[in-house]
Amino acid sequence: MTKRALITGITGQDGSYLAEFLLKKGYEVHGVIRRASSFNTARIDHLYKDPHLQDVRLFLHFGDLTDGIGIQETLSSIKPDEVYNLAAQSHVRVSFDQPVYTAQTDAIGTLRLLEGMRNLGREARFYQASSSEMFGMARETPQTEQTPFNPRSPYACSKAFSFWQVLNYRESYGMFACNGILFNHESPRRGETFVTRKITRAATRIKEGLQEKLFLGNLDARRDWGFAGDYIEAMWLMLQQDHADDFVIATGESHTVREFLEATFSKLDLDWNEFVDFDERYLRPAEVDSLQGDSSKARKELGWSPRTDFDGLVSMMVEHDWSLAREERALVKHRESRAELDRNA
């Protein structure tokens, strides 16, 4: 029988990779998207044209985690076998500016989903996208499933709330509900306001003469960066186990923002020191200095391990964004040529 999956946040980085992964496994995939006046499905549009995906069963539904009745109706109509909650206000810095909205979406939104599933009464399995940001100013390194949380942002607090609700629903109601504590994971599909993509996008535009400077905040922040395409497999594996549990998903290595800068600009034969300036606006009110995960449990019980190393991740993102920068430069030159012809006409 064909399995049916529901993905909230399907148009995001993780949602697009997960949809692709599940479709290749023969799932019928349903995604929740927010209504907007412009199309916001760029990350998943290719799925309808992928020659490797025969008879694509991908369906999109308008919805929002702030709408409890709408969530209940969506769950009732789809009757999913698996639910992956990836929707969130996911930018840590923005959460300081929008703390109430962040909590409504990232915390109460999870609770609405869990309660909707409980009311539905089906044996659906639930995955919650938890975050390494919950560890905040971590009390030990590396961080494991047993490391106490010490959140340092409205985003992290909201994710911690959701973590405990998932655990509560699992233990109180017998629901198959898992938390994936994913450390930072990046890709060419990462939003351009996140520091890794901001760096690769700016560096390649600088290389092509389209940009002069890149402004950043704390270059000493240290993170455990992996490839999103590797991490979504771990999400799926969690829901295929005999018993629900929580897992840290990470590479086990950490690098500073400065190291990411060096790796990116060196691939373009540029010295980042000539192009990067500090801007205090990008500092968080409360900084998280270092995060590094220990995914030993996932490696042992799920059989999961990351396949993409740090250098491979940077190379992948640089190659993608350099291609975009070249296209942009070609378009600029074309417009300049047309303008020159018009002036001489």
Coordinates of C-alpha atoms in Angstrom, one line a residue, residues 127-330:
Y127 CA 8.6 14.0 13.2
Q128 CA 9.4 17.3 14.8
A129 CA 12.3 19.4 13.5
S130 CA 14.1 20.3 16.6
S131 CA 17.3 22.4 16.6
S132 CA 20.8 22.5 18.0
E133 CA 20.0 26.1 19.0
M134 CA 18.1 24.6 22.0
F135 CA 21.5 23.9 23.6
G136 CA 22.4 27.6 23.4
M137 CA 25.4 28.2 25.7
A138 CA 26.0 24.5 25.8
R139 CA 27.2 23.0 29.1
E140 CA 29.3 20.4 27.4
T141 CA 30.9 19.7 24.1
P142 CA 30.0 17.9 22.0
Q143 CA 26.2 17.9 22.6
T144 CA 24.3 14.7 22.8
E145 CA 20.6 13.7 23.5
Q146 CA 21.4 14.0 27.2
T147 CA 22.9 17.5 27.1
P148 CA 20.7 20.0 29.0
F149 CA 19.0 22.7 27.0
N150 CA 20.1 26.3 27.6
P151 CA 18.3 28.3 24.8
R152 CA 19.4 31.8 24.0
S153 CA 16.8 33.2 21.6
P154 CA 13.1 33.3 21.1
Y155 CA 13.6 30.7 18.3
A156 CA 15.5 28.3 20.5
C157 CA 12.9 28.7 23.4
S158 CA 10.1 27.9 20.9
K159 CA 11.9 24.8 19.7
A160 CA 12.6 23.7 23.2
F161 CA 8.9 24.0 24.0
S162 CA 8.0 21.9 21.0
F163 CA 10.6 19.3 22.0
W164 CA 9.0 18.7 25.4
Q165 CA 5.5 18.7 23.9
V166 CA 6.5 15.9 21.5
L167 CA 8.0 14.0 24.4
N168 CA 4.9 14.6 26.5
Y169 CA 2.5 13.4 23.7
R170 CA 4.7 10.3 23.2
E171 CA 4.7 9.3 26.8
S172 CA 1.2 10.5 27.7
Y173 CA -0.8 9.3 24.7
G174 CA 1.4 6.6 23.2
M175 CA 1.9 8.6 20.0
F176 CA 4.8 7.7 17.7
A177 CA 6.5 11.1 17.9
C178 CA 10.2 11.8 17.4
N179 CA 12.4 14.8 17.8
G180 CA 15.3 15.2 15.3
I181 CA 17.8 17.6 17.0
L182 CA 19.5 18.7 13.8
F183 CA 22.6 20.8 13.9
N184 CA 23.2 23.4 11.1
H185 CA 22.6 22.0 7.7
E186 CA 23.1 23.9 4.5
S187 CA 22.8 23.5 0.7
P188 CA 22.4 25.5 -2.5
R189 CA 18.7 25.7 -1.5
R190 CA 19.4 27.5 1.8
G191 CA 17.8 30.9 2.1
E192 CA 20.1 33.8 1.2
T193 CA 19.7 35.5 4.6
F194 CA 21.4 32.6 6.4
V195 CA 25.1 33.2 6.9
T196 CA 26.5 30.3 4.8
R197 CA 24.4 31.1 1.7
K198 CA 24.9 34.8 2.3
I199 CA 28.6 34.2 2.1
T200 CA 28.6 32.0 -1.0
R201 CA 26.2 34.2 -2.8
A202 CA 28.1 37.4 -2.0
A203 CA 31.6 35.9 -2.8
T204 CA 30.5 34.7 -6.2
R205 CA 28.9 38.0 -7.0
I206 CA 32.1 39.8 -5.9
K207 CA 34.1 37.5 -8.2
E208 CA 31.9 38.5 -11.1
G209 CA 32.1 42.2 -10.3
L210 CA 28.5 42.4 -9.3
Q211 CA 29.1 43.3 -5.6
E212 CA 31.9 45.1 -3.8
K213 CA 31.4 44.2 -0.1
L214 CA 30.0 41.6 2.3
F215 CA 28.8 42.7 5.8
L216 CA 28.8 40.2 8.6
G217 CA 28.5 40.0 12.4
N218 CA 30.3 37.5 14.7
L219 CA 33.0 35.7 12.7
D220 CA 34.0 33.6 15.7
A221 CA 30.7 31.8 16.1
R222 CA 31.4 28.1 15.7
R223 CA 28.9 25.6 14.2
D224 CA 28.6 22.0 13.1
W225 CA 27.6 22.4 9.4
G226 CA 26.3 19.5 7.3
F227 CA 24.5 19.0 4.0
A228 CA 20.7 19.2 4.2
G229 CA 20.3 16.5 1.6
D230 CA 22.0 14.0 4.0
Y231 CA 20.0 15.0 7.0
I232 CA 16.5 14.5 5.6
E233 CA 17.3 10.7 5.3
A234 CA 17.7 10.7 9.1
M235 CA 14.3 12.2 9.5
W236 CA 12.7 9.4 7.5
L237 CA 14.8 6.7 9.3
M238 CA 13.4 7.9 12.6
L239 CA 9.9 7.2 11.6
Q240 CA 10.8 3.7 10.3
Q241 CA 11.9 2.4 13.7
D242 CA 10.0 0.0 16.0
H243 CA 9.9 2.6 18.8
A244 CA 9.9 6.4 18.7
D245 CA 12.9 8.2 20.1
D246 CA 14.9 11.5 19.8
F247 CA 18.2 11.8 17.9
V248 CA 21.0 14.3 17.5
I249 CA 21.9 14.6 13.8
A250 CA 25.3 16.2 13.2
T251 CA 28.7 15.7 11.5
G252 CA 30.7 15.9 14.7
E253 CA 32.9 18.6 13.4
S254 CA 32.7 22.4 14.0
H255 CA 34.0 25.4 12.1
T256 CA 33.9 29.1 12.6
V257 CA 32.2 31.6 10.3
R258 CA 35.7 32.8 9.5
E259 CA 36.7 29.3 8.4
F260 CA 33.6 29.2 6.1
L261 CA 34.6 32.6 4.7
E262 CA 38.2 31.4 4.0
A263 CA 37.0 28.1 2.4
T264 CA 34.5 30.0 0.2
F265 CA 36.8 32.8 -1.0
S266 CA 39.8 30.6 -1.5
K267 CA 37.8 28.5 -4.0
L268 CA 37.3 31.7 -6.0
D269 CA 41.0 32.8 -5.6
L270 CA 40.0 35.7 -3.5
D271 CA 41.2 37.1 -0.2
W272 CA 38.1 37.5 2.0
N273 CA 39.8 40.1 4.1
E274 CA 39.7 42.6 1.2
F275 CA 35.9 42.3 0.9
V276 CA 34.3 41.6 4.3
D277 CA 33.4 44.3 6.8
F278 CA 31.9 44.0 10.3
D279 CA 28.4 45.3 10.9
E280 CA 27.0 45.2 14.5
R281 CA 23.5 45.0 13.2
Y282 CA 24.1 41.3 12.5
L283 CA 25.0 40.5 16.1
R284 CA 22.4 38.7 18.2
P285 CA 21.3 40.2 21.5
A286 CA 22.5 36.9 23.1
E287 CA 25.2 35.0 21.2
V288 CA 25.7 31.3 21.0
D289 CA 29.4 30.8 20.7
S290 CA 29.8 27.1 19.8
L291 CA 27.7 24.1 18.8
Q292 CA 29.0 20.7 17.9
G293 CA 26.9 17.5 17.9
D294 CA 27.6 13.9 18.7
S295 CA 25.4 11.7 16.5
S296 CA 26.7 8.4 17.8
K297 CA 23.2 7.3 18.8
A298 CA 21.9 7.9 15.3
R299 CA 24.8 6.2 13.7
K300 CA 24.3 3.1 15.9
E301 CA 20.5 2.8 16.0
L302 CA 19.5 4.4 12.6
G303 CA 22.5 3.3 10.6
W304 CA 22.8 6.9 9.5
S305 CA 26.0 8.9 8.9
P306 CA 26.7 12.1 6.9
R307 CA 28.1 11.6 3.4
T308 CA 29.2 15.2 2.6
D309 CA 32.1 16.7 4.4
F310 CA 32.7 20.4 5.1
D311 CA 34.8 21.1 2.0
G312 CA 32.3 19.2 -0.2
L313 CA 29.5 21.3 1.2
V314 CA 31.3 24.6 0.5
S315 CA 32.3 23.5 -3.0
M316 CA 28.7 22.5 -3.8
M317 CA 27.3 25.9 -2.6
V318 CA 30.0 27.9 -4.4
E319 CA 29.6 26.0 -7.6
H320 CA 25.8 26.6 -7.6
D321 CA 26.0 30.3 -6.7
W322 CA 28.9 31.0 -9.1
S323 CA 26.6 29.7 -11.8
L324 CA 23.9 32.1 -10.7
A325 CA 26.4 35.0 -10.6
R326 CA 27.6 34.3 -14.1
E327 CA 24.0 34.2 -15.4
E328 CA 23.4 37.5 -13.6
R329 CA 26.5 39.1 -15.1
A330 CA 25.6 37.9 -18.6

